[in-house]
Structures are given as C-alpha cells and as structure tokens.
Short mmCIF file of C-alpha atoms and ligand atoms in Angstrom, two decimals:
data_model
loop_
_atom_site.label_atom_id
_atom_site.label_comp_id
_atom_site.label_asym_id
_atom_site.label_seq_id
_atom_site.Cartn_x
_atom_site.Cartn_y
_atom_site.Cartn_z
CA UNK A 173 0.35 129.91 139.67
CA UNK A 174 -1.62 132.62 137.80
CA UNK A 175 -2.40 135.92 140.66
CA UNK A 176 -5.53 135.89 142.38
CA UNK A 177 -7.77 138.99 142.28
CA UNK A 178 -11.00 139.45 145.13
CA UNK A 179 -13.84 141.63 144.03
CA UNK A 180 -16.79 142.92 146.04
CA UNK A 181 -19.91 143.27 144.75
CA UNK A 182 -19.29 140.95 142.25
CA UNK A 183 -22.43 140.17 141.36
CA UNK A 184 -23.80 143.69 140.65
CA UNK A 185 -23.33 145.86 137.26
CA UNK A 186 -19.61 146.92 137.10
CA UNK A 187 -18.56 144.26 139.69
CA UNK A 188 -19.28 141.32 137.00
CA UNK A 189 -17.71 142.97 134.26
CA UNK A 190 -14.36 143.35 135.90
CA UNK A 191 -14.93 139.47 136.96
CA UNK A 192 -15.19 138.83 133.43
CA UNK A 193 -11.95 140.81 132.24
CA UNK A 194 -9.38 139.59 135.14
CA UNK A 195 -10.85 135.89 134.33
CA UNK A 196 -9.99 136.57 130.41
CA UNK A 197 -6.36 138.31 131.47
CA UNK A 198 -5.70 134.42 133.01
CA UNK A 199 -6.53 135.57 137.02
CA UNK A 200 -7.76 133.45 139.81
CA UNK A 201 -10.88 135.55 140.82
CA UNK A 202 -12.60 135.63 144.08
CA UNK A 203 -16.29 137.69 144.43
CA UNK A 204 -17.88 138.55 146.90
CA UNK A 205 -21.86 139.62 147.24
CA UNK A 206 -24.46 139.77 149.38
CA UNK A 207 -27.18 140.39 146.13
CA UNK A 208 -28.71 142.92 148.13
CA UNK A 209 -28.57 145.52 145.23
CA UNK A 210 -26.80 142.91 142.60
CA UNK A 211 -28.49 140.06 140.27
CA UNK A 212 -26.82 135.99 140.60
CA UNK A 213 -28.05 136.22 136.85
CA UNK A 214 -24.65 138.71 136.74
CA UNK A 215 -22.47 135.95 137.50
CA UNK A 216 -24.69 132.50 136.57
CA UNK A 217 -22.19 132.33 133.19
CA UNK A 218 -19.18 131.90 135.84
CA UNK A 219 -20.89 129.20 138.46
CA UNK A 220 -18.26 126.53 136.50
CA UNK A 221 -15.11 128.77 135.70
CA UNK A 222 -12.57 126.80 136.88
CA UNK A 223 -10.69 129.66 138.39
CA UNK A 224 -13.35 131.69 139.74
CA UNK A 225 -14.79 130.80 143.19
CA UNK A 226 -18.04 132.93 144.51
CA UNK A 227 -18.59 133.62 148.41
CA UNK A 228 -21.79 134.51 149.92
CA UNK A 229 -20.68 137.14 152.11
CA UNK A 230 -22.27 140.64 153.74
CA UNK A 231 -18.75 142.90 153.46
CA UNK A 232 -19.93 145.23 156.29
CA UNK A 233 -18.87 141.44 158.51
CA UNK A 234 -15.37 140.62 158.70
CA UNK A 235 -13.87 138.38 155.52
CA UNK A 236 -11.23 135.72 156.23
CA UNK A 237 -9.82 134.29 152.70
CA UNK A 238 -7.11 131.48 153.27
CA UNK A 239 -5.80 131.47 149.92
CA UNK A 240 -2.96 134.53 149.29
CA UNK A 241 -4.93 137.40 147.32
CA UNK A 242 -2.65 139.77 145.11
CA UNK A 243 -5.66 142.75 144.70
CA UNK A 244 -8.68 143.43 146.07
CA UNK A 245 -11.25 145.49 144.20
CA UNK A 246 -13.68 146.90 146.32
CA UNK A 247 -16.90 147.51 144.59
CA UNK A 248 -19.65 146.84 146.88
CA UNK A 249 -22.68 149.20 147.64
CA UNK A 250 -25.89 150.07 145.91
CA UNK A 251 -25.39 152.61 143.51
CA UNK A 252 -28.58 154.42 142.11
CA UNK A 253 -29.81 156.92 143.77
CA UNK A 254 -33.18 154.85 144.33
CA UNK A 255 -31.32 152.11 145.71
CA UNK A 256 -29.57 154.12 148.82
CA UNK A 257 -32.63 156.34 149.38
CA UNK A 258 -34.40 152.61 150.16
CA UNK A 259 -31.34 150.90 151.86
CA UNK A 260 -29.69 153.76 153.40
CA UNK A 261 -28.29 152.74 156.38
CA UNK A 262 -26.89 149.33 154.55
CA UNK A 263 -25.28 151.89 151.91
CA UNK A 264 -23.35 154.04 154.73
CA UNK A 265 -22.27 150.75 156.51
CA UNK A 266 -20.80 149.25 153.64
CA UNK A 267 -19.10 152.14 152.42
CA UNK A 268 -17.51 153.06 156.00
CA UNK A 269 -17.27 149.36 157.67
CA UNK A 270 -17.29 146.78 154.48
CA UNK A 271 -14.28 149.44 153.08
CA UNK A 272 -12.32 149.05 156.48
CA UNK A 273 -13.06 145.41 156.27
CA UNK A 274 -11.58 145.24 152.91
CA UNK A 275 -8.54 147.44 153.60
CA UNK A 276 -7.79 145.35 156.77
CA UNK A 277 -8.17 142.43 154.48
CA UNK A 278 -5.82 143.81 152.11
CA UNK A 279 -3.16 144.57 154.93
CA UNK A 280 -3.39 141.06 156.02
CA UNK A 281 -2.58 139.66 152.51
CA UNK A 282 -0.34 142.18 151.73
CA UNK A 283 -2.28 143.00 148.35
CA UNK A 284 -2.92 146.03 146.21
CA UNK A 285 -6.16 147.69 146.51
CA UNK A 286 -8.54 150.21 144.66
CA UNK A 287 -12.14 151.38 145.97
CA UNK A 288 -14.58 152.81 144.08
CA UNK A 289 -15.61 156.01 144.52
CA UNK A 290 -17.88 158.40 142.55
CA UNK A 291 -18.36 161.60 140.97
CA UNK A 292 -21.06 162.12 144.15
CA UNK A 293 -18.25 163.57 145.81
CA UNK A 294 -18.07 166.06 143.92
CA UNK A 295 -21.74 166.67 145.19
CA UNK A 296 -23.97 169.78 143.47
CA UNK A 297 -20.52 170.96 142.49
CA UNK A 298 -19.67 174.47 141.53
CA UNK A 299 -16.91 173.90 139.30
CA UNK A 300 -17.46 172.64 136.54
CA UNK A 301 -16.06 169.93 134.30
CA UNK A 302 -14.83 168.90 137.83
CA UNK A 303 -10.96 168.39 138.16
CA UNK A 304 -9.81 166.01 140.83
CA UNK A 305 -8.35 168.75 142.87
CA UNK A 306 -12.26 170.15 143.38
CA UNK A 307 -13.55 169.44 147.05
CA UNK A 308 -17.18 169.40 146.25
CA UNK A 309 -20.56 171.00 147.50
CA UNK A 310 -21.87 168.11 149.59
CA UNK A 311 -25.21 168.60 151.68
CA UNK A 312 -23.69 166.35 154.69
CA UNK A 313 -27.76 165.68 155.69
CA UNK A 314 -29.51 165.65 152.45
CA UNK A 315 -30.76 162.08 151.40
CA UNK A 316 -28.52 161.62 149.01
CA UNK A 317 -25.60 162.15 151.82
CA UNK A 318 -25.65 158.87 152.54
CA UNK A 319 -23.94 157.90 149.89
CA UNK A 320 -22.15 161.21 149.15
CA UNK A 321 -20.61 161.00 152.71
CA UNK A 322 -20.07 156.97 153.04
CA UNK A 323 -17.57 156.98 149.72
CA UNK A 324 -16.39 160.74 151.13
CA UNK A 325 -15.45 158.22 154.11
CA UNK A 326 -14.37 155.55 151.93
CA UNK A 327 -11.37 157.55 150.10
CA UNK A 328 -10.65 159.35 153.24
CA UNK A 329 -10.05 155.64 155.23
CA UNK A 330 -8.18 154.80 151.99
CA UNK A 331 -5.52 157.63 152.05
CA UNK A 332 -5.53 156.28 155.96
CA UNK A 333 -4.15 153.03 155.32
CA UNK A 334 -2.21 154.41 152.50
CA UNK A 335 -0.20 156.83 154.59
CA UNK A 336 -0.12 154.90 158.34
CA UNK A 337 0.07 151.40 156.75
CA UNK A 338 1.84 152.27 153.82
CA UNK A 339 -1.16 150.06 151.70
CA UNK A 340 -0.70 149.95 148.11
CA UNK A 341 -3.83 151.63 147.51
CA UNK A 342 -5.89 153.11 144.50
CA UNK A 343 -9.24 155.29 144.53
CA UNK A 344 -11.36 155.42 141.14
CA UNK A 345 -14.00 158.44 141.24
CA UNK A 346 -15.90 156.79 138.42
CA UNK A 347 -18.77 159.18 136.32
CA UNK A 348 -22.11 157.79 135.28
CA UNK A 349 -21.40 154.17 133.66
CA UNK A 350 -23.78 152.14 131.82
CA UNK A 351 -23.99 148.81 130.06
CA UNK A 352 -25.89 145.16 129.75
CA UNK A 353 -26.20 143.96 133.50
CA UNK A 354 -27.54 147.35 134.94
CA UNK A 355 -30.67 146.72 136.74
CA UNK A 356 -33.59 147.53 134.79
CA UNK A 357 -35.38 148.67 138.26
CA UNK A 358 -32.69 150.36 139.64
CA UNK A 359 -34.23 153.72 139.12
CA UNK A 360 -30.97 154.71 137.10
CA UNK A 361 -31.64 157.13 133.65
CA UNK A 362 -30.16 154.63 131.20
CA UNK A 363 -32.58 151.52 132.27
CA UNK A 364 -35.24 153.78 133.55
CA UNK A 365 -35.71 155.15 130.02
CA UNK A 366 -35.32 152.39 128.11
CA UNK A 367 -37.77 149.78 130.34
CA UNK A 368 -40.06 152.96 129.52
CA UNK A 369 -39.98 152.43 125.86
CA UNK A 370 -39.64 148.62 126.25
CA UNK A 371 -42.74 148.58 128.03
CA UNK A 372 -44.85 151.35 125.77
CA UNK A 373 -44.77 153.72 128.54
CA UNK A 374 -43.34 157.62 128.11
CA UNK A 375 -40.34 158.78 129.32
CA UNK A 376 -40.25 160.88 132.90
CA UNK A 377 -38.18 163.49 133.09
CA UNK A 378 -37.17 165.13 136.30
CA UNK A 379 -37.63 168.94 136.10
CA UNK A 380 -36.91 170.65 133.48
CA UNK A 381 -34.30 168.27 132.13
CA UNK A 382 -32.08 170.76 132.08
CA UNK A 383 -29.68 168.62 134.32
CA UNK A 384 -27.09 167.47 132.95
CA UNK A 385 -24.64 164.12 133.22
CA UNK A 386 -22.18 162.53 130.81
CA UNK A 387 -22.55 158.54 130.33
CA UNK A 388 -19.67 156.57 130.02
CA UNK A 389 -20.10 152.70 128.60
CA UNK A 390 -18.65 150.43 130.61
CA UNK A 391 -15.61 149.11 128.56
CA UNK A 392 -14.12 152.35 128.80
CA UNK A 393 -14.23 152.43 132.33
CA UNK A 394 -13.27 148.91 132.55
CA UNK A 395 -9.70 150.01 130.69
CA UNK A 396 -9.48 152.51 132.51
CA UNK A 397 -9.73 150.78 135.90
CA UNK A 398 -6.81 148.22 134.76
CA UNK A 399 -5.00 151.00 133.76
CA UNK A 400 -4.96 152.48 136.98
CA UNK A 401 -4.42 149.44 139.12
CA UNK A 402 -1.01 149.33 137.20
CA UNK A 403 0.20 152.53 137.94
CA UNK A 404 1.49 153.52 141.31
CA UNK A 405 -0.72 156.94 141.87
CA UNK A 406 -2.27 156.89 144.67
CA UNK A 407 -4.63 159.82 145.15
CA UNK A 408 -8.07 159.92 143.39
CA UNK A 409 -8.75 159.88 139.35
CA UNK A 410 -11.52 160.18 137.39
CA UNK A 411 -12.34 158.29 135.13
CA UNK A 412 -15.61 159.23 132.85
CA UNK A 413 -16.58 160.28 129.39
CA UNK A 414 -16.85 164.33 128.94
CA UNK A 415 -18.98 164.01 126.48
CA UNK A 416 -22.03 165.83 128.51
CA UNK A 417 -25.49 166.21 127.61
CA UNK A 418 -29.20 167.07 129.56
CA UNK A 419 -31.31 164.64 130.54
CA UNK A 420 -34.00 166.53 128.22
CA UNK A 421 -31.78 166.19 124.88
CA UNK A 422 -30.71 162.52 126.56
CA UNK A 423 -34.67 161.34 126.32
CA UNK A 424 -34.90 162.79 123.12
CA UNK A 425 -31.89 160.70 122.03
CA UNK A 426 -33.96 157.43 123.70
CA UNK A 427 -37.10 158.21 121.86
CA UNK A 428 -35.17 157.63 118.42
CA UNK A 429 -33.38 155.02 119.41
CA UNK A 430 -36.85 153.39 120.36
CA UNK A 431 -38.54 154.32 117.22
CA UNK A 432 -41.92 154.31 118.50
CA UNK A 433 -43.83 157.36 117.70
CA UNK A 434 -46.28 157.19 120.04
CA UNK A 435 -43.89 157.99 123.23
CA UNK A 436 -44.20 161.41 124.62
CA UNK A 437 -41.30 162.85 127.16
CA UNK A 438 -43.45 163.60 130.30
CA UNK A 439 -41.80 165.71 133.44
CA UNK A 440 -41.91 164.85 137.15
CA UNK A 441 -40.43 167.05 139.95
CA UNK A 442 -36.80 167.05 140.47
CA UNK A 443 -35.20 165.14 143.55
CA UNK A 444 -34.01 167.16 146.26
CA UNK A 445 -29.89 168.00 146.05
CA UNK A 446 -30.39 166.54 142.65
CA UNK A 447 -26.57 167.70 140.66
CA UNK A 448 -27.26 170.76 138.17
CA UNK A 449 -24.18 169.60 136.14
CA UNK A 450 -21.85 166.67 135.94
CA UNK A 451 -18.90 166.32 133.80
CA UNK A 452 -15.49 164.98 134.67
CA UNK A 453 -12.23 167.15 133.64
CA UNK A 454 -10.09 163.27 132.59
CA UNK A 455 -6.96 165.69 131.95
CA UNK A 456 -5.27 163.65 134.77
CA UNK A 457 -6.08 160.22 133.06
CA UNK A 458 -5.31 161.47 129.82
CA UNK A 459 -1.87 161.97 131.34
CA UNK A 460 -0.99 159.75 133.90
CA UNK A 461 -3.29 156.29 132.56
CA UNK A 462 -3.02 157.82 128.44
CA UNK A 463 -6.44 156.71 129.09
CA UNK A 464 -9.59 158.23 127.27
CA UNK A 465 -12.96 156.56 126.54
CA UNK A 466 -13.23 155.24 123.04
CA UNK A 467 -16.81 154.03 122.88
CA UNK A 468 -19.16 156.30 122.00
CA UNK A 469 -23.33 157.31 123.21
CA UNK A 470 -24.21 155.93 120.40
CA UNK A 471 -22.15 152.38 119.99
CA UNK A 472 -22.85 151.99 123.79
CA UNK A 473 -26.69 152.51 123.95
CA UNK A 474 -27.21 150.68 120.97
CA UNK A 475 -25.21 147.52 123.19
CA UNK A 476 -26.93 148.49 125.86
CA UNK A 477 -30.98 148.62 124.35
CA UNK A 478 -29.45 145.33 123.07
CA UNK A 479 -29.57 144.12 126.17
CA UNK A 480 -32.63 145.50 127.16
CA UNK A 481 -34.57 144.35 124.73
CA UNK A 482 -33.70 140.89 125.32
CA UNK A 483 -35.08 140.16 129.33
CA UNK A 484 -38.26 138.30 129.79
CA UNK A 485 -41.53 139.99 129.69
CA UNK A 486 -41.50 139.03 133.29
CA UNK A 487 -38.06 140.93 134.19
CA UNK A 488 -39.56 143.92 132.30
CA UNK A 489 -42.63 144.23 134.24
CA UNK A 490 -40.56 144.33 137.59
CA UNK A 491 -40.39 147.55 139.55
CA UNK A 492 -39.69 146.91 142.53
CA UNK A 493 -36.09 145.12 143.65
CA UNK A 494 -37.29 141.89 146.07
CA UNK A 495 -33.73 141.63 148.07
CA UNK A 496 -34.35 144.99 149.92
CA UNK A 497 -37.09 144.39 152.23
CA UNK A 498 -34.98 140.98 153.54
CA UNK A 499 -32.29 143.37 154.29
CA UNK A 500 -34.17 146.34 155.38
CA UNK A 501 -35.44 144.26 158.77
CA UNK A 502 -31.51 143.21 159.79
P1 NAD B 781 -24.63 147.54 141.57
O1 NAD B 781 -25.69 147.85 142.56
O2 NAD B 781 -25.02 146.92 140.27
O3 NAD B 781 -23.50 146.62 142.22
C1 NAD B 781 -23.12 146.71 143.55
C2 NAD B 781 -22.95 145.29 144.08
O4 NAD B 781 -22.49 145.36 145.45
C3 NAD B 781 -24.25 144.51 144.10
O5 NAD B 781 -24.08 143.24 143.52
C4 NAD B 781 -24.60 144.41 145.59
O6 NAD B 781 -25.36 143.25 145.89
C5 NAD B 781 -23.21 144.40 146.21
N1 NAD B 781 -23.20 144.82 147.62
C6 NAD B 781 -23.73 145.94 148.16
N2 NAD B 781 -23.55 145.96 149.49
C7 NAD B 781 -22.86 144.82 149.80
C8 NAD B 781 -22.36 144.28 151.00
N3 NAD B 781 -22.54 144.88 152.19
N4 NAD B 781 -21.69 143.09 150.96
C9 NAD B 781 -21.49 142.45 149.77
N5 NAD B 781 -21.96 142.92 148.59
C10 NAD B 781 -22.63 144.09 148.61
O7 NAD B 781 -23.84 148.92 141.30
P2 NAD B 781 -22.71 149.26 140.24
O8 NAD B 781 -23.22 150.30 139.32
O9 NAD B 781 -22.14 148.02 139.69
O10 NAD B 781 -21.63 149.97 141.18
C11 NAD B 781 -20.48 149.28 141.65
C12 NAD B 781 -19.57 150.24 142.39
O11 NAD B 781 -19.18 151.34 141.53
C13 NAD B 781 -20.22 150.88 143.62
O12 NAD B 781 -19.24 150.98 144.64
C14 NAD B 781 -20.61 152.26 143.14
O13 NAD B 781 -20.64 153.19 144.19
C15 NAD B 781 -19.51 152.58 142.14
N6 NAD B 781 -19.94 153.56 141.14
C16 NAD B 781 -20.78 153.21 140.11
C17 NAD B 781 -21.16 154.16 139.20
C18 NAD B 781 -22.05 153.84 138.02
O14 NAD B 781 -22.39 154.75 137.25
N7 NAD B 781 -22.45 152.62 137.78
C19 NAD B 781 -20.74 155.50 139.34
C20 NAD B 781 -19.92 155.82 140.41
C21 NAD B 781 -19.51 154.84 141.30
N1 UDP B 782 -33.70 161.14 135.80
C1 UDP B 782 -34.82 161.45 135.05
N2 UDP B 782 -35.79 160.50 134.90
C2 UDP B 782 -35.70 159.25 135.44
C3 UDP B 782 -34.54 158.92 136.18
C4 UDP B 782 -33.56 159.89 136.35
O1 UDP B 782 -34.95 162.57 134.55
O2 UDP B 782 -36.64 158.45 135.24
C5 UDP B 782 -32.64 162.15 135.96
C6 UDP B 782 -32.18 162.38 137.41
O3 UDP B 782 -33.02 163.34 138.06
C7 UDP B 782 -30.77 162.92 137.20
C8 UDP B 782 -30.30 162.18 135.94
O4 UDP B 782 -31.48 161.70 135.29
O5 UDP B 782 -30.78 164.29 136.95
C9 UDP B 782 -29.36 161.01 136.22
O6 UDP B 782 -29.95 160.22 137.23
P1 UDP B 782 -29.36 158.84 137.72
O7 UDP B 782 -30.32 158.31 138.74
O8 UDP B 782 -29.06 157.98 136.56
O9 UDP B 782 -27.96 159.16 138.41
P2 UDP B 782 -27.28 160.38 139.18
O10 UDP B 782 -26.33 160.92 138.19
O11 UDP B 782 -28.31 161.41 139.57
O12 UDP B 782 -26.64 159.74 140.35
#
C-alpha cells in the first residue's frame, strides 16, 4: 500500500501543485479546501485520479480522516495581501485554529507534518537578505498583521507540538512564488501585471517601485519542499530565489515580455507597512536540503504569461473573487 499524504488548501496555487507531484511520486493524496481563496478549476484534472480523494472541508472545524495518513501538508489560508485585507478574520483563524486542527490531526495519526509559513515574518525587516535566525520587524496591528501574526502563531504552535508532543514537524518560510494556477484577481504582482497587459490596460505601480521582492517559480519551491519533508530539521528554512529585483525594473521586465508598445507603467500610492526589501539568505538550504532554485525569471514568466494568456476572455475580465462575500457573513 503506497503512503498517503493530506494537503490543505489543496485547491489553491501551491496547494495543487504539490497534489500533482506526491500523485506522480505514486502517493495516496487527500486535499482539503474550503475554495474560499482557491479555484476547483486547480484540481478539476484530479476529480478521477484513482488515488486522490477531495474533501469539502473549512480547516478552522475539526477534521476526522479514518484512513491512516503518513504527512500532512498544511497549506491553507489566503495568501495575497488583497485577499487577507478582505477576509481577515478567516485568515487569522485558519492560521491559529485550522494549524492546531491540523497538528492535532497529525498527533492522532502519528504523521509527519510541515506548515507553511512566509517570508511575512520577517515583516519590514531590517536585515537584509534575511537569514533564518532574523526575528523580524512586525507591526503586530498594521493590516497586514493579520497574516504576519497568524503564521508568527502558526510556527510558534508548531515548535509547540514539536517539543511537548515530540511531533515530527517541519516549517517552510517560503519567498514570493509564482506559476500557472495563481489567481489572476488575487491582487498579487505577477498576475496583477500580466491581466494588465492581457487586458490592454498599464501597469500600476505602488510608489516609487523602488520596493523590492525576489520571485521564485514554483518548481523550485516544489523541490525544495520535498526536500525538506525528508530531512529531519525541524526549525524554520527558507526556501526562495535571491535573485532580487524592484517592482519598477520588475514592470519594465513585464512590458517586454508583453510586447505591446502602447503600455505605460503608471504609479499608485504604496500600501501601508508595505516591505522596503525582500530577499531570502537560502545559505541554510544550500546546506542542509543542497537545495537551490534552478528555474530562472525568465523560463518561469514566460510559463507563467503562458498560462495567462490562455483563460477565457471571461476569467480575464474578473476582478473581483465571488467566494469572499459567502464567507465574509459566517
Ligand atoms: P492560495 O490562496 O492560492 O491557496 C490557499 C488555499 O487554501 C486556497 O485554495 C483556499 O481556498 C484554501 N483555504 C484557505 N482557508 C481555508 C480553510 N479555512 N479551510 C480550507 N481551505 C482553506 O495561496 P497560495 O499562494 O497557494 O498559498 C498557499 C500557502 O503557502 C499559504 O499557506 C500561504 O501562506 C503560503 N505562502 C505562499 C506564498 C506565495 O508566494 N505563493 C508565499 C509565502 C507563503
Ligand atoms: N505591487 C505593485 N502593483 C500591483 C501589485 C503589487 O506595485 O499592482 C507591489 C506591492 O506594493 C509590493 C510588491 O508589488 O511592493 C509585491 O506585492 P505582492 O502583493 O505580490 O506581495 P507581497 O510581497 O507584498 O506580499
């Protein structure tokens, strides 16, 4: 009997990606979703896997599974910064309650366990690339806190059960990812800019642009992730591509790409707490994984216009994300 693997937020970006690589390693895979940030679209190419099985489920309720379950990734909660400025209470319960949910789920079936976590907790951070062993500059009421805080929460409930309940546990502090399956409306940079120049519009720039953030593609985190699961560290890693740039530089990048002479950059205020500078320091990866990201800004937004380019007029002309006002009144 092959070894069954659970995932939460299955149905979102990263979520069905990793659904796709345990089913090609030969797993059993279980996902969970409530769609509140994530697409069924993500997962429609799986409804007939014979060894994946999909379960409606809110993670912030308690999960019983009857089958045994060898790893859990937990994965669930919105993600853009959009997303948990609209949903924000929904984003702090599933980081603090769906994570204790998982972890007790994880005791129960005796499995192995990673949550995600982010480069957010590094916050506005003051050293810079930022090393594992950097504790952040978090505003603990700003809106992005909400997230910042819940997945603060999340790794500190993590080391919890690691060092009371002695559960096998990792904790991935993943850097901006991209790929096919991001939400083209989910306020992100990456789809932002490029349902811009899908749809003829120019591309908005907050501030200056002189911001900066370093994109990884998603099969380089995906390695990485499987990398880690199979070690037995159990304190945080990053795992991101250094390769930084500004947003301003970025758009310019995104105007070639789109080929369309006509686009202009255009700016819009900054968000408040919005990070000055984002790069991880992967020196611990590098050693402990021999991990490092192989796909490059260019091979990965080329994939990723790809993509793009190929949703329905109808799924480009979307804004606004239908799920949240159903969850908003619970
Ligand atoms: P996403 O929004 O595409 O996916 C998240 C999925 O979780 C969605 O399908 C959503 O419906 C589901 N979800 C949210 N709350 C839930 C709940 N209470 N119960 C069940 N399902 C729920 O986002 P993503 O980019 O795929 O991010 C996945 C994970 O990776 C998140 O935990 C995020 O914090 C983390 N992460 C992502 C990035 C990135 O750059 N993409 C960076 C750092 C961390
Ligand atoms: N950004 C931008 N224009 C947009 C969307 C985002 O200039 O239309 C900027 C945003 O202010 C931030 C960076 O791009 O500095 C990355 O934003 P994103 O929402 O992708 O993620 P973050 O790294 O801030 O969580």
């Amino acid at each position: 009997m092959s070894e069954t693997m659970l995932i939460s937020g299955v149905a979102g970006f990263i979520g069905s990606h990793l659904a796709d690589y345990y089913l090609d390693k030969g797993m059993q895979v279980i996902g969970v979703d409530n769609f509140i940030t994530g697409n069924p679209k993500n997962i429609a190419h799986l409804q007939h896997h014979p060894r994946f099985r999909f379960i409606e489920h809110d993670v912030t309720e308690a999960l019983y599974v009857d089958e045994p379950i060898d790893y859990i990734l937990h994965f669930a909660s919105p993600a853009s910064p959009i997303d948990y400025l609209k949903i924000p209470i929904q984003t702090m319960k599933v980081g603090a309650m769906g994570t204790h949910n998982m972890l007790g789920l994880a005791k129960a079936k005796n499995a192995r366990i990673m949550v995600a976590s982010t480069s957010e907790v590094y916050g506005d951070p003051l050293v810079h690339p930022q090393p594992e062993d950097y504790w952040g500059n978090v505003n603990p009421v700003g809106p992005r806190s909400v997230y910042d805080e819940a997945k603060r929460y999340l790794e500190a409930l993590t080391m919890a059960y690691h060092r009371f309940h002695g559960i096998d546990t990792r904790i991935v502090r993943i850097f901006n990812t991209y790929g096919p399956r991001m939400r083209l409306n989910d306020g992100r940079v990456i789809p932002a800019f490029m349902g811009q120049v899908l749809r003829g519009e120019n591309l908005t720039v907050f501030g200056d642009g002189s911001q900066t953030r370093s994109f990884q593609y998603i099969d380089d985190l995906v390695r990485g992730i499987d990398l880690l699961l199979h070690t037995d560290y159990h304190l945080p890693v990053n795992i991101g591509n250094p390769d930084e740039i500004s947003i301003l530089d970025f758009a310019r990048e995104i105007l070639e790409l789109a080929g369309n002479p006509d686009l202009k950059i255009v700016f819009r205020p900054l968000p408040e707490n919005d990070p000055k500078r984002r790069c991880p320091d992967i020196s611990l990866a590098r050693k402990i994984l021999h991990w490092e990201p192989r796909v490059s800004r260019k091979e990965g937004l080329a994939e990723t216009f790809a993509y793009f380019k190929g949703l329905s007029p109808e799924e480009l002309r979307q804004t606004e994300h239908k799920n949240f006002d159903d969850y908003i009144k619970k």
